[in-house]
């Protein structure tokens, strides 16, 4: 299980039913994994703010946008959403390969 829960993700997606919970959990886990790969990190847990016990809001939003791209976006909107997620995540990226 990741750092972002379905309880957090479902309101963002305006999902009010439980029928897609298994699918949403898989997509949420995949979005967190994709964020880790983009950031060059093995886990997002290193980014948890000690004072709050939560991820920085921009990292959470980046993961949510990736989730939205996979769950409910029109095909033409997916690249735009991925770019938006990358913009949110970029300040936390390491290992740029430069």
mmCIF file of N, CA and C in Angstrom, residues 17-94:
data_model
loop_
_atom_site.group_PDB
_atom_site.id
_atom_site.type_symbol
_atom_site.label_atom_id
_atom_site.label_comp_id
_atom_site.label_asym_id
_atom_site.label_seq_id
_atom_site.Cartn_x
_atom_site.Cartn_y
_atom_site.Cartn_z
ATOM 1 N N UNK A 17 -18.631 5.861 -5.362
ATOM 2 C CA UNK A 17 -19.032 4.462 -5.235
ATOM 3 C C UNK A 17 -17.813 3.604 -4.908
ATOM 4 N N UNK A 18 -18.062 2.345 -4.579
ATOM 5 C CA UNK A 18 -16.984 1.420 -4.214
ATOM 6 C C UNK A 18 -16.693 0.390 -5.297
ATOM 7 N N UNK A 19 -17.441 0.411 -6.385
ATOM 8 C CA UNK A 19 -17.318 -0.630 -7.403
ATOM 9 C C UNK A 19 -15.925 -0.690 -8.045
ATOM 10 N N UNK A 20 -15.253 0.432 -8.129
ATOM 11 C CA UNK A 20 -13.942 0.477 -8.786
ATOM 12 C C UNK A 20 -12.771 0.482 -7.801
ATOM 13 N N UNK A 21 -13.011 0.185 -6.542
ATOM 14 C CA UNK A 21 -11.949 0.312 -5.543
ATOM 15 C C UNK A 21 -10.713 -0.517 -5.868
ATOM 16 N N UNK A 22 -10.890 -1.757 -6.298
ATOM 17 C CA UNK A 22 -9.724 -2.588 -6.628
ATOM 18 C C UNK A 22 -8.955 -1.995 -7.804
ATOM 19 N N UNK A 23 -9.680 -1.578 -8.830
ATOM 20 C CA UNK A 23 -9.057 -0.956 -10.000
ATOM 21 C C UNK A 23 -8.370 0.349 -9.608
ATOM 22 N N UNK A 24 -9.038 1.161 -8.816
ATOM 23 C CA UNK A 24 -8.444 2.428 -8.376
ATOM 24 C C UNK A 24 -7.183 2.208 -7.545
ATOM 25 N N UNK A 25 -7.202 1.195 -6.687
ATOM 26 C CA UNK A 25 -6.012 0.919 -5.874
ATOM 27 C C UNK A 25 -4.836 0.531 -6.755
ATOM 28 N N UNK A 26 -5.080 -0.318 -7.749
ATOM 29 C CA UNK A 26 -4.033 -0.697 -8.684
ATOM 30 C C UNK A 26 -3.499 0.527 -9.427
ATOM 31 N N UNK A 27 -4.400 1.370 -9.914
ATOM 32 C CA UNK A 27 -3.984 2.569 -10.640
ATOM 33 C C UNK A 27 -3.262 3.566 -9.738
ATOM 34 N N UNK A 28 -3.687 3.667 -8.490
ATOM 35 C CA UNK A 28 -3.021 4.548 -7.530
ATOM 36 C C UNK A 28 -1.620 4.044 -7.231
ATOM 37 N N UNK A 29 -1.479 2.742 -7.022
ATOM 38 C CA UNK A 29 -0.150 2.162 -6.801
ATOM 39 C C UNK A 29 0.743 2.392 -8.020
ATOM 40 N N UNK A 30 0.168 2.240 -9.211
ATOM 41 C CA UNK A 30 0.928 2.462 -10.441
ATOM 42 C C UNK A 30 1.339 3.928 -10.574
ATOM 43 N N UNK A 31 0.453 4.838 -10.189
ATOM 44 C CA UNK A 31 0.775 6.269 -10.258
ATOM 45 C C UNK A 31 1.900 6.619 -9.292
ATOM 46 N N UNK A 32 1.871 6.051 -8.096
ATOM 47 C CA UNK A 32 2.961 6.288 -7.148
ATOM 48 C C UNK A 32 4.269 5.710 -7.683
ATOM 49 N N UNK A 33 4.199 4.528 -8.285
ATOM 50 C CA UNK A 33 5.388 3.913 -8.877
ATOM 51 C C UNK A 33 5.930 4.778 -10.014
ATOM 52 N N UNK A 34 5.043 5.274 -10.849
ATOM 53 C CA UNK A 34 5.462 6.136 -11.955
ATOM 54 C C UNK A 34 6.115 7.413 -11.425
ATOM 55 N N UNK A 35 5.560 7.981 -10.364
ATOM 56 C CA UNK A 35 6.155 9.168 -9.752
ATOM 57 C C UNK A 35 7.549 8.850 -9.219
ATOM 58 N N UNK A 36 7.703 7.706 -8.582
ATOM 59 C CA UNK A 36 9.028 7.292 -8.080
ATOM 60 C C UNK A 36 10.026 7.183 -9.218
ATOM 61 N N UNK A 37 9.613 6.567 -10.301
ATOM 62 C CA UNK A 37 10.510 6.423 -11.450
ATOM 63 C C UNK A 37 10.897 7.779 -12.011
ATOM 64 N N UNK A 38 9.945 8.684 -12.151
ATOM 65 C CA UNK A 38 10.237 10.018 -12.660
ATOM 66 C C UNK A 38 11.184 10.761 -11.726
ATOM 67 N N UNK A 39 10.965 10.608 -10.424
ATOM 68 C CA UNK A 39 11.780 11.314 -9.436
ATOM 69 C C UNK A 39 13.151 10.685 -9.225
ATOM 70 N N UNK A 40 13.351 9.478 -9.737
ATOM 71 C CA UNK A 40 14.620 8.794 -9.521
ATOM 72 C C UNK A 40 14.765 8.279 -8.100
ATOM 73 N N UNK A 41 13.643 7.940 -7.483
ATOM 74 C CA UNK A 41 13.644 7.486 -6.087
ATOM 75 C C UNK A 41 13.008 6.106 -5.996
ATOM 76 N N UNK A 42 13.447 5.337 -5.013
ATOM 77 C CA UNK A 42 12.877 4.008 -4.817
ATOM 78 C C UNK A 42 11.525 4.070 -4.129
ATOM 79 N N UNK A 43 11.297 5.138 -3.388
ATOM 80 C CA UNK A 43 10.057 5.273 -2.631
ATOM 81 C C UNK A 43 9.752 6.750 -2.424
ATOM 82 N N UNK A 44 8.489 7.040 -2.280
ATOM 83 C CA UNK A 44 8.093 8.409 -1.955
ATOM 84 C C UNK A 44 8.218 8.691 -0.460
ATOM 85 N N UNK A 45 8.396 7.655 0.336
ATOM 86 C CA UNK A 45 8.428 7.832 1.789
ATOM 87 C C UNK A 45 9.559 8.759 2.240
ATOM 88 N N UNK A 46 10.623 8.850 1.474
ATOM 89 C CA UNK A 46 11.728 9.753 1.817
ATOM 90 C C UNK A 46 11.286 11.213 1.786
ATOM 91 N N UNK A 47 10.197 11.486 1.073
ATOM 92 C CA UNK A 47 9.714 12.855 0.925
ATOM 93 C C UNK A 47 8.697 13.256 1.989
ATOM 94 N N UNK A 48 8.307 12.314 2.839
ATOM 95 C CA UNK A 48 7.328 12.619 3.879
ATOM 96 C C UNK A 48 7.879 13.702 4.802
ATOM 97 N N UNK A 49 7.089 14.732 5.006
ATOM 98 C CA UNK A 49 7.470 15.843 5.879
ATOM 99 C C UNK A 49 7.309 15.387 7.322
ATOM 100 N N UNK A 50 8.382 15.466 8.066
ATOM 101 C CA UNK A 50 8.383 14.950 9.434
ATOM 102 C C UNK A 50 7.320 15.611 10.308
ATOM 103 N N UNK A 51 7.139 16.908 10.164
ATOM 104 C CA UNK A 51 6.199 17.638 11.016
ATOM 105 C C UNK A 51 4.750 17.217 10.787
ATOM 106 N N UNK A 52 4.407 16.850 9.563
ATOM 107 C CA UNK A 52 3.015 16.513 9.250
ATOM 108 C C UNK A 52 2.781 15.019 9.057
ATOM 109 N N UNK A 53 3.835 14.280 8.751
ATOM 110 C CA UNK A 53 3.686 12.861 8.455
ATOM 111 C C UNK A 53 3.070 12.615 7.090
ATOM 112 N N UNK A 54 3.047 13.646 6.247
ATOM 113 C CA UNK A 54 2.434 13.544 4.923
ATOM 114 C C UNK A 54 3.438 13.934 3.843
ATOM 115 N N UNK A 55 3.108 13.557 2.620
ATOM 116 C CA UNK A 55 3.888 14.008 1.475
ATOM 117 C C UNK A 55 3.651 15.496 1.264
ATOM 118 N N UNK A 56 4.609 16.193 0.653
ATOM 119 C CA UNK A 56 4.341 17.578 0.286
ATOM 120 C C UNK A 56 3.117 17.632 -0.640
ATOM 121 N N UNK A 57 2.289 18.640 -0.503
ATOM 122 C CA UNK A 57 1.077 18.715 -1.317
ATOM 123 C C UNK A 57 1.330 18.627 -2.826
ATOM 124 N N UNK A 58 2.407 19.208 -3.309
ATOM 125 C CA UNK A 58 2.654 19.150 -4.751
ATOM 126 C C UNK A 58 2.992 17.734 -5.213
ATOM 127 N N UNK A 59 3.612 16.934 -4.365
ATOM 128 C CA UNK A 59 3.890 15.542 -4.714
ATOM 129 C C UNK A 59 2.585 14.752 -4.722
ATOM 130 N N UNK A 60 1.762 14.956 -3.709
ATOM 131 C CA UNK A 60 0.457 14.297 -3.683
ATOM 132 C C UNK A 60 -0.348 14.663 -4.921
ATOM 133 N N UNK A 61 -0.359 15.944 -5.275
ATOM 134 C CA UNK A 61 -1.097 16.382 -6.452
ATOM 135 C C UNK A 61 -0.526 15.764 -7.724
ATOM 136 N N UNK A 62 0.793 15.663 -7.823
ATOM 137 C CA UNK A 62 1.407 15.031 -8.987
ATOM 138 C C UNK A 62 0.946 13.588 -9.153
ATOM 139 N N UNK A 63 0.905 12.850 -8.060
ATOM 140 C CA UNK A 63 0.444 11.457 -8.106
ATOM 141 C C UNK A 63 -1.039 11.403 -8.473
ATOM 142 N N UNK A 64 -1.834 12.302 -7.901
ATOM 143 C CA UNK A 64 -3.271 12.326 -8.215
ATOM 144 C C UNK A 64 -3.510 12.620 -9.699
ATOM 145 N N UNK A 65 -2.719 13.513 -10.265
ATOM 146 C CA UNK A 65 -2.872 13.840 -11.679
ATOM 147 C C UNK A 65 -2.511 12.627 -12.541
ATOM 148 N N UNK A 66 -1.468 11.893 -12.158
ATOM 149 C CA UNK A 66 -1.125 10.665 -12.882
ATOM 150 C C UNK A 66 -2.257 9.645 -12.769
ATOM 151 N N UNK A 67 -2.850 9.544 -11.587
ATOM 152 C CA UNK A 67 -3.987 8.655 -11.396
ATOM 153 C C UNK A 67 -5.150 9.069 -12.288
ATOM 154 N N UNK A 68 -5.443 10.348 -12.317
ATOM 155 C CA UNK A 68 -6.522 10.854 -13.159
ATOM 156 C C UNK A 68 -6.270 10.540 -14.633
ATOM 157 N N UNK A 69 -5.026 10.687 -15.075
ATOM 158 C CA UNK A 69 -4.684 10.400 -16.469
ATOM 159 C C UNK A 69 -4.992 8.952 -16.817
ATOM 160 N N UNK A 70 -4.778 8.042 -15.869
ATOM 161 C CA UNK A 70 -5.012 6.616 -16.127
ATOM 162 C C UNK A 70 -6.456 6.193 -15.912
ATOM 163 N N UNK A 71 -7.182 6.899 -15.070
ATOM 164 C CA UNK A 71 -8.528 6.452 -14.710
ATOM 165 C C UNK A 71 -9.645 7.088 -15.531
ATOM 166 N N UNK A 72 -9.550 8.391 -15.760
ATOM 167 C CA UNK A 72 -10.730 9.023 -16.330
ATOM 168 C C UNK A 72 -10.473 10.049 -17.425
ATOM 169 N N UNK A 73 -9.252 10.190 -17.877
ATOM 170 C CA UNK A 73 -8.955 11.209 -18.880
ATOM 171 C C UNK A 73 -9.256 10.719 -20.291
ATOM 172 N N UNK A 74 -9.691 11.647 -21.108
ATOM 173 C CA UNK A 74 -9.834 11.357 -22.535
ATOM 174 C C UNK A 74 -8.440 11.166 -23.116
ATOM 175 N N UNK A 75 -8.298 10.318 -24.123
ATOM 176 C CA UNK A 75 -6.963 10.052 -24.688
ATOM 177 C C UNK A 75 -6.187 11.312 -25.077
ATOM 178 N N UNK A 76 -6.857 12.304 -25.575
ATOM 179 C CA UNK A 76 -6.168 13.539 -25.965
ATOM 180 C C UNK A 76 -5.670 14.335 -24.761
ATOM 181 N N UNK A 77 -6.255 14.111 -23.587
ATOM 182 C CA UNK A 77 -5.877 14.850 -22.388
ATOM 183 C C UNK A 77 -4.741 14.191 -21.609
ATOM 184 N N UNK A 78 -4.466 12.933 -21.877
ATOM 185 C CA UNK A 78 -3.452 12.202 -21.106
ATOM 186 C C UNK A 78 -2.082 12.879 -21.167
ATOM 187 N N UNK A 79 -1.553 13.249 -22.348
ATOM 188 C CA UNK A 79 -0.241 13.907 -22.368
ATOM 189 C C UNK A 79 -0.223 15.227 -21.586
ATOM 190 N N UNK A 80 -1.310 15.968 -21.624
ATOM 191 C CA UNK A 80 -1.390 17.228 -20.881
ATOM 192 C C UNK A 80 -1.352 16.974 -19.375
ATOM 193 N N UNK A 81 -2.064 15.953 -18.949
ATOM 194 C CA UNK A 81 -2.074 15.626 -17.522
ATOM 195 C C UNK A 81 -0.709 15.122 -17.065
ATOM 196 N N UNK A 82 -0.068 14.308 -17.869
ATOM 197 C CA UNK A 82 1.264 13.814 -17.505
ATOM 198 C C UNK A 82 2.254 14.976 -17.385
ATOM 199 N N UNK A 83 2.169 15.927 -18.295
ATOM 200 C CA UNK A 83 3.036 17.097 -18.226
ATOM 201 C C UNK A 83 2.760 17.895 -16.955
ATOM 202 N N UNK A 84 1.492 18.065 -16.626
ATOM 203 C CA UNK A 84 1.137 18.772 -15.394
ATOM 204 C C UNK A 84 1.697 18.051 -14.172
ATOM 205 N N UNK A 85 1.621 16.728 -14.156
ATOM 206 C CA UNK A 85 2.165 15.949 -13.042
ATOM 207 C C UNK A 85 3.677 16.129 -12.962
ATOM 208 N N UNK A 86 4.354 16.088 -14.089
ATOM 209 C CA UNK A 86 5.809 16.271 -14.100
ATOM 210 C C UNK A 86 6.193 17.644 -13.563
ATOM 211 N N UNK A 87 5.420 18.661 -13.892
ATOM 212 C CA UNK A 87 5.701 20.007 -13.381
ATOM 213 C C UNK A 87 5.602 20.031 -11.862
ATOM 214 N N UNK A 88 4.586 19.360 -11.320
ATOM 215 C CA UNK A 88 4.425 19.300 -9.859
ATOM 216 C C UNK A 88 5.557 18.517 -9.195
ATOM 217 N N UNK A 89 6.030 17.453 -9.852
ATOM 218 C CA UNK A 89 7.024 16.557 -9.250
ATOM 219 C C UNK A 89 8.468 17.017 -9.445
ATOM 220 N N UNK A 90 8.732 17.788 -10.473
ATOM 221 C CA UNK A 90 10.111 18.138 -10.846
ATOM 222 C C UNK A 90 10.965 18.701 -9.710
ATOM 223 N N UNK A 91 10.459 19.564 -8.836
ATOM 224 C CA UNK A 91 11.334 20.080 -7.767
ATOM 225 C C UNK A 91 11.914 18.999 -6.847
ATOM 226 N N UNK A 92 11.309 17.818 -6.841
ATOM 227 C CA UNK A 92 11.754 16.736 -5.959
ATOM 228 C C UNK A 92 12.575 15.685 -6.695
ATOM 229 N N UNK A 93 12.854 15.932 -7.958
ATOM 230 C CA UNK A 93 13.559 14.960 -8.803
ATOM 231 C C UNK A 93 15.057 14.952 -8.493
ATOM 232 N N UNK A 94 15.630 13.751 -8.511
ATOM 233 C CA UNK A 94 17.074 13.599 -8.324
ATOM 234 C C UNK A 94 17.627 12.800 -9.498
#
